[in-house]
XYZ file of C-alpha atoms in Angstrom:
400
model
C 7.715 13.226 -5.443
C 9.620 10.524 -7.322
C 9.526 8.346 -4.191
C 5.732 8.693 -4.148
C 5.491 7.501 -7.750
C 7.778 4.535 -7.041
C 5.826 3.504 -3.940
C 2.492 4.049 -5.670
C 3.385 1.533 -8.380
C 4.748 -0.958 -5.832
C 1.591 -0.626 -3.712
C -0.521 -1.059 -6.842
C 1.158 -4.390 -7.544
C 0.717 -5.429 -3.905
C -2.984 -4.569 -3.640
C -3.602 -6.198 -7.019
C -2.022 -9.367 -5.616
C -4.236 -9.133 -2.522
C -7.367 -8.536 -4.607
C -6.629 -11.624 -6.708
C -5.658 -13.704 -3.678
C -8.626 -12.742 -1.484
C -11.333 -15.074 -2.914
C -9.146 -18.164 -2.520
C -7.832 -17.044 0.877
C -11.399 -16.489 2.127
C -12.309 -20.049 1.165
C -9.200 -21.758 2.516
C -8.134 -19.594 5.469
C -11.278 -17.720 6.447
C -12.246 -14.058 6.394
C -10.305 -13.076 9.511
C -6.987 -14.414 8.184
C -7.566 -12.767 4.802
C -8.287 -9.447 6.494
C -4.961 -9.617 8.339
C -3.112 -9.924 5.009
C -4.122 -6.315 4.246
C -1.692 -5.271 6.974
C 1.023 -5.917 4.373
C 0.158 -2.634 2.628
C 1.454 -0.273 5.356
C 4.148 -2.809 6.292
C 5.692 -2.859 2.799
C 5.554 0.936 2.678
C 7.277 1.132 6.082
C 10.049 -1.291 5.142
C 10.660 0.483 1.836
C 10.938 3.799 3.655
C 13.361 2.341 6.198
C 15.456 0.823 3.454
C 15.457 4.059 1.473
C 16.482 6.159 4.474
C 18.953 3.799 6.177
C 20.077 1.599 3.253
C 19.941 -1.507 5.445
C 22.212 -4.209 4.004
C 19.837 -7.004 5.079
C 17.256 -6.012 2.478
C 19.943 -5.686 -0.180
C 20.995 -9.273 0.534
C 17.381 -10.433 0.140
C 17.217 -8.853 -3.312
C 20.346 -10.751 -4.413
C 18.601 -14.128 -4.071
C 18.364 -15.506 -7.579
C 14.802 -16.750 -6.990
C 13.687 -13.135 -6.648
C 16.116 -11.504 -9.014
C 15.407 -13.650 -12.043
C 11.632 -13.252 -11.772
C 11.519 -9.577 -10.800
C 14.405 -7.929 -12.644
C 12.598 -7.476 -15.963
C 9.494 -6.041 -14.280
C 11.609 -3.659 -12.207
C 13.466 -2.523 -15.316
C 10.196 -1.740 -17.078
C 8.932 0.184 -14.070
C 12.136 2.199 -13.847
C 11.664 3.330 -17.447
C 8.006 4.143 -16.736
C 9.049 6.172 -13.705
C 11.577 8.060 -15.804
C 8.910 8.888 -18.392
C 6.514 10.100 -15.687
C 9.266 12.132 -14.084
C 10.240 13.745 -17.364
C 6.608 14.552 -18.209
C 5.244 15.721 -14.881
C 7.578 15.749 -11.928
C 10.058 18.305 -13.260
C 7.205 20.757 -13.263
C 6.741 22.352 -9.837
C 3.035 22.672 -10.587
C 2.675 18.882 -10.300
C 3.995 18.925 -6.746
C 1.820 21.856 -5.715
C -1.249 20.194 -7.291
C -0.567 16.996 -5.323
C -0.021 18.962 -2.126
C -3.137 21.101 -2.618
C -5.416 18.109 -3.181
C -3.866 16.173 -0.270
C -4.387 19.112 2.087
C -7.931 19.651 0.795
C -8.850 16.002 1.392
C -7.330 16.129 4.877
C -9.270 19.257 5.811
C -12.502 17.850 4.370
C -12.264 14.585 6.318
C -11.200 16.367 9.506
C -14.214 18.661 9.179
C -16.444 15.612 8.726
C -14.950 13.934 11.786
C -15.514 17.029 13.929
C -19.125 17.237 12.772
C -19.843 13.605 13.593
C -17.963 13.839 16.884
C -20.081 16.827 17.904
C -23.257 14.947 16.996
C -22.279 11.782 18.901
C -21.308 13.797 21.983
C -24.944 14.913 22.395
C -26.467 11.419 22.277
C -27.935 9.699 25.316
C -26.292 6.580 26.755
C -28.205 3.284 27.012
C -27.577 1.408 30.262
C -29.462 -1.851 29.715
C -27.394 -3.554 26.979
C -24.646 -5.288 29.002
C -22.218 -4.334 26.219
C -18.503 -3.947 26.886
C -18.505 -0.493 25.260
C -20.811 2.484 25.877
C -23.932 2.302 23.688
C -25.501 5.571 22.528
C -29.064 5.930 21.252
C -29.326 8.279 18.272
C -32.366 10.136 16.982
C -32.186 8.930 13.383
C -32.504 5.815 11.254
C -29.167 4.337 10.229
C -27.013 1.265 10.587
C -25.298 0.670 13.971
C -21.669 1.765 13.974
C -18.566 2.117 16.144
C -17.167 5.632 16.460
C -14.190 7.145 18.234
C -10.532 6.457 18.902
C -9.633 7.297 22.499
C -13.060 6.469 23.977
C -14.964 4.487 21.319
C -18.749 4.175 21.466
C -21.376 2.105 19.673
C -24.139 4.227 18.144
C -27.477 2.505 17.485
C -30.510 3.900 15.604
C -33.703 5.170 17.227
C -35.635 1.952 16.479
C -32.832 -0.463 17.469
C -34.733 -1.999 20.396
C -37.992 -2.243 18.438
C -36.578 -3.466 15.099
C -34.287 -6.204 16.468
C -35.027 -8.946 18.992
C -32.803 -9.545 22.011
C -30.609 -12.136 20.240
C -30.076 -9.882 17.238
C -29.262 -6.918 19.471
C -26.610 -8.978 21.258
C -25.100 -10.182 17.952
C -24.965 -6.677 16.461
C -23.275 -5.284 19.560
C -20.788 -8.178 19.529
C -20.032 -7.367 15.892
C -19.173 -3.759 16.754
C -17.141 -4.942 19.756
C -15.171 -7.139 17.336
C -14.287 -3.986 15.409
C -13.025 -2.481 18.659
C -10.979 -5.583 19.561
C -9.311 -5.532 16.135
C -8.577 -1.800 16.343
C -10.464 -1.255 13.101
C -11.047 2.470 13.537
C -7.283 2.985 13.765
C -6.715 0.796 10.713
C -9.381 2.777 8.872
C -7.637 6.014 9.803
C -4.331 4.649 8.495
C -6.020 3.510 5.271
C -7.546 6.969 4.790
C -4.124 8.555 5.389
C -2.645 6.373 2.629
C -5.491 7.378 0.319
C -4.760 11.040 0.981
C -1.061 10.589 0.189
C -1.707 8.449 -2.908
C -4.962 10.100 -3.995
C -3.818 10.019 -7.638
C -3.846 6.187 -7.758
C -7.334 4.828 -8.635
C -6.360 1.250 -7.775
C -5.800 2.226 -4.140
C -9.338 3.651 -3.953
C -10.660 0.308 -5.202
C -8.419 -1.475 -2.677
C -9.787 0.691 0.142
C -13.340 -0.390 -0.698
C -12.319 -4.056 -0.763
C -10.395 -3.630 2.498
C -13.535 -2.306 4.195
C -15.600 -5.188 2.822
C -13.033 -7.681 4.119
C -13.118 -5.930 7.487
C -16.859 -6.575 7.800
C -16.468 -10.195 6.673
C -13.801 -10.715 9.332
C -16.020 -9.326 12.096
C -18.950 -11.428 10.881
C -16.737 -14.503 11.130
C -15.453 -13.640 14.615
C -18.955 -12.848 15.893
C -20.638 -16.019 14.607
C -17.747 -18.505 14.868
C -19.054 -20.221 17.995
C -22.783 -19.988 17.255
C -25.125 -22.574 15.770
C -27.089 -22.349 12.522
C -30.172 -20.733 14.090
C -28.171 -17.847 15.536
C -26.342 -17.330 12.243
C -29.712 -17.100 10.503
C -30.841 -14.570 13.091
C -27.632 -12.641 12.437
C -28.317 -12.654 8.677
C -31.854 -11.338 9.227
C -30.444 -8.587 11.430
C -28.004 -7.677 8.666
C -30.835 -7.413 6.131
C -32.870 -5.258 8.487
C -29.892 -2.980 9.121
C -29.394 -2.435 5.380
C -33.081 -1.606 4.892
C -32.956 0.687 7.901
C -30.009 2.542 6.440
C -31.747 2.943 3.063
C -34.660 4.585 4.845
C -32.348 6.737 6.943
C -33.346 10.360 7.325
C -30.552 11.839 9.441
C -28.129 13.698 7.196
C -25.754 14.406 10.066
C -24.953 10.716 10.392
C -23.786 10.597 6.773
C -20.908 12.935 7.592
C -17.654 11.043 7.162
C -19.021 7.872 8.723
C -17.852 5.478 6.037
C -14.266 6.711 6.163
C -13.813 7.327 9.880
C -15.966 4.691 11.591
C -17.288 1.170 11.091
C -20.772 0.335 9.812
C -22.798 -2.818 10.433
C -25.045 -2.673 7.368
C -23.771 -1.596 3.923
C -25.804 -2.537 0.848
C -22.687 -2.918 -1.339
C -21.332 -5.601 1.032
C -24.591 -7.465 1.633
C -24.243 -10.225 -0.978
C -20.712 -11.233 0.046
C -21.541 -11.213 3.743
C -24.720 -13.294 3.426
C -22.909 -15.789 1.186
C -20.062 -16.096 3.668
C -22.516 -16.663 6.538
C -24.141 -19.442 4.534
C -20.756 -21.085 3.812
C -19.652 -20.875 7.437
C -16.759 -23.140 8.404
C -15.033 -23.119 11.773
C -11.270 -22.928 11.257
C -8.947 -23.392 14.214
C -6.249 -20.810 14.848
C -3.616 -23.561 14.599
C -4.687 -24.105 10.980
C -4.958 -20.612 9.559
C -2.294 -18.732 11.545
C 0.857 -20.533 10.232
C -0.425 -20.448 6.647
C -1.317 -16.763 6.877
C 2.079 -15.965 8.379
C 3.838 -17.896 5.590
C 1.884 -16.095 2.845
C 2.539 -12.727 4.479
C 6.269 -13.472 4.851
C 6.607 -14.522 1.197
C 4.732 -11.458 -0.094
C 6.687 -9.141 2.196
C 10.054 -10.552 1.091
C 8.942 -10.487 -2.543
C 7.998 -6.812 -2.535
C 11.023 -5.755 -0.467
C 13.227 -7.549 -2.993
C 11.338 -5.923 -5.860
C 11.800 -2.495 -4.299
C 15.545 -3.057 -3.946
C 15.911 -4.388 -7.494
C 13.969 -1.359 -8.720
C 16.398 0.852 -6.792
C 19.313 -0.852 -8.541
C 17.803 -0.874 -12.048
C 17.245 2.812 -12.645
C 17.495 4.014 -16.258
C 20.955 5.046 -17.453
C 21.775 8.694 -16.907
C 22.189 10.843 -19.992
C 25.655 12.198 -20.851
C 25.578 15.892 -21.712
C 29.322 16.273 -22.500
C 31.262 13.457 -24.227
C 34.714 14.412 -25.521
C 36.200 11.753 -27.814
C 39.374 9.993 -26.670
C 42.538 10.857 -28.580
C 43.898 8.144 -30.824
C 47.426 7.160 -29.741
C 49.944 8.308 -32.349
C 51.887 5.038 -32.388
C 48.695 2.977 -32.698
C 47.512 5.121 -35.596
C 50.892 4.837 -37.317
C 50.812 1.043 -36.976
C 47.087 0.937 -37.944
C 46.104 -0.789 -34.689
C 42.424 -0.874 -33.751
C 40.734 -2.060 -30.538
C 38.450 -1.217 -27.617
C 38.452 -0.497 -23.878
C 35.700 -1.592 -21.471
C 35.496 0.787 -18.493
C 33.610 0.842 -15.192
C 32.888 4.102 -13.368
C 30.614 5.916 -10.918
C 28.625 9.095 -11.552
C 28.302 11.670 -8.772
C 24.995 13.478 -8.131
C 26.452 16.544 -9.891
C 27.249 14.458 -13.000
C 31.030 13.953 -12.725
C 32.668 10.568 -13.403
C 34.713 9.010 -10.605
C 36.472 5.731 -9.745
C 37.238 4.866 -13.340
C 38.870 1.497 -13.924
C 39.598 -0.679 -16.932
C 37.771 -4.003 -16.977
C 38.997 -5.230 -20.347
C 40.979 -3.885 -23.287
C 42.155 -5.172 -26.617
C 44.998 -4.930 -27.353
C 46.068 -4.591 -23.737
C 47.425 -1.275 -22.396
C 47.470 0.511 -25.763
C 44.233 2.525 -25.502
C 43.646 2.338 -21.721
C 45.172 5.682 -20.694
C 43.476 7.753 -23.423
C 40.100 6.076 -22.854
C 40.196 6.699 -19.092
C 41.325 10.316 -19.607
C 38.450 11.015 -22.007
C 35.885 9.391 -19.696
C 37.120 11.485 -16.760
C 36.059 14.590 -18.725
C 32.532 13.334 -19.441
C 29.613 15.013 -17.677
C 26.132 13.636 -17.018
C 22.869 15.300 -16.097
C 22.589 16.036 -12.376
C 20.302 13.997 -10.100
C 19.670 13.752 -6.367
C 21.875 10.672 -5.855
C 24.994 8.952 -7.177
C 24.961 6.147 -9.742
C 27.443 3.344 -9.184
C 29.172 0.667 -11.291
C 28.260 1.965 -14.747
C 29.997 0.365 -17.734
C 30.842 1.664 -21.177
C 32.880 0.372 -24.102
C 34.938 2.842 -26.114
C 35.987 1.624 -29.564
C 39.115 2.788 -31.377
C 38.828 2.374 -35.137
C 40.554 4.025 -38.067
């Protein structure tokens, strides 16, 4: 559970960075490149998991770079204290874990039930043979926005008035839009995004990020679909988008509302309309040679930054609390001669709370208090945790 809290905060910082970066990236790199940056979310989570499980030295070396360490150490230290406070308040209570598990399972069952319902509905629809589309096109009985559904054998589902409400050019553009979703594997990405939401359901920022991710997905497909078309076809595309939104508002088929937003794509969403029309109006053709290197560089920097942050966070955990601290004995000869001083010690703490690998780093005067200080520290006991703590330091003062 502690790992979930750590990753939730790291992902929050990452999606906040993406949310702030998106407007500028859309202008400079285009919608498709900006959409690809959202792939950093599962990628950072994957790398953090691999590092946590295998303790790969490569990522530890990244975190030692001063450029990262200086700028991220303070933030990581603050997060480690926040994590400790959360852990002390909630995570030690088994009810917190069972509450998380219960809600995660409930959300999974709910969405799976929705998917089965929509899958059953789509399976009964008739196929349209006259569209020349690359994917099967199914003709539904209700009013709704066209959408792509399915994973193994995806299909495009169009409303009952699709061929009456849209002219031939608009029909072709809408179908190309849904085919763009297929080419990008968007239904699989949506499934992965929903899985992350289920795991991190307690984080409201990730729900906001999911909405923005879906909006960026539609912007990317708009850009891919219209990239090679002239102004008149883009205007026709915009009119088709408006019609699709109005069609959805007048929709009367409740079955098509089952899980469609989470588990499929949708051509016309009212909440996305303003951004998509504005982007169509500001259309600029950007060559792959221009946006790909820049996107890769931004992704590489963000990935390295958050991997380094994760490692620094791992190394900056709050100090463990000593639960047994016997005082060192004052050497008889030093007391007789009224000698005072200190000993600086380094040591490790085992998961069970014992002190090991004790060594003297500095002492004053030399060698007078070292033995008694090390003996006392060897008898100290700390609260137990699930992992060892290395290279702790403490100064023991000897004063009369």
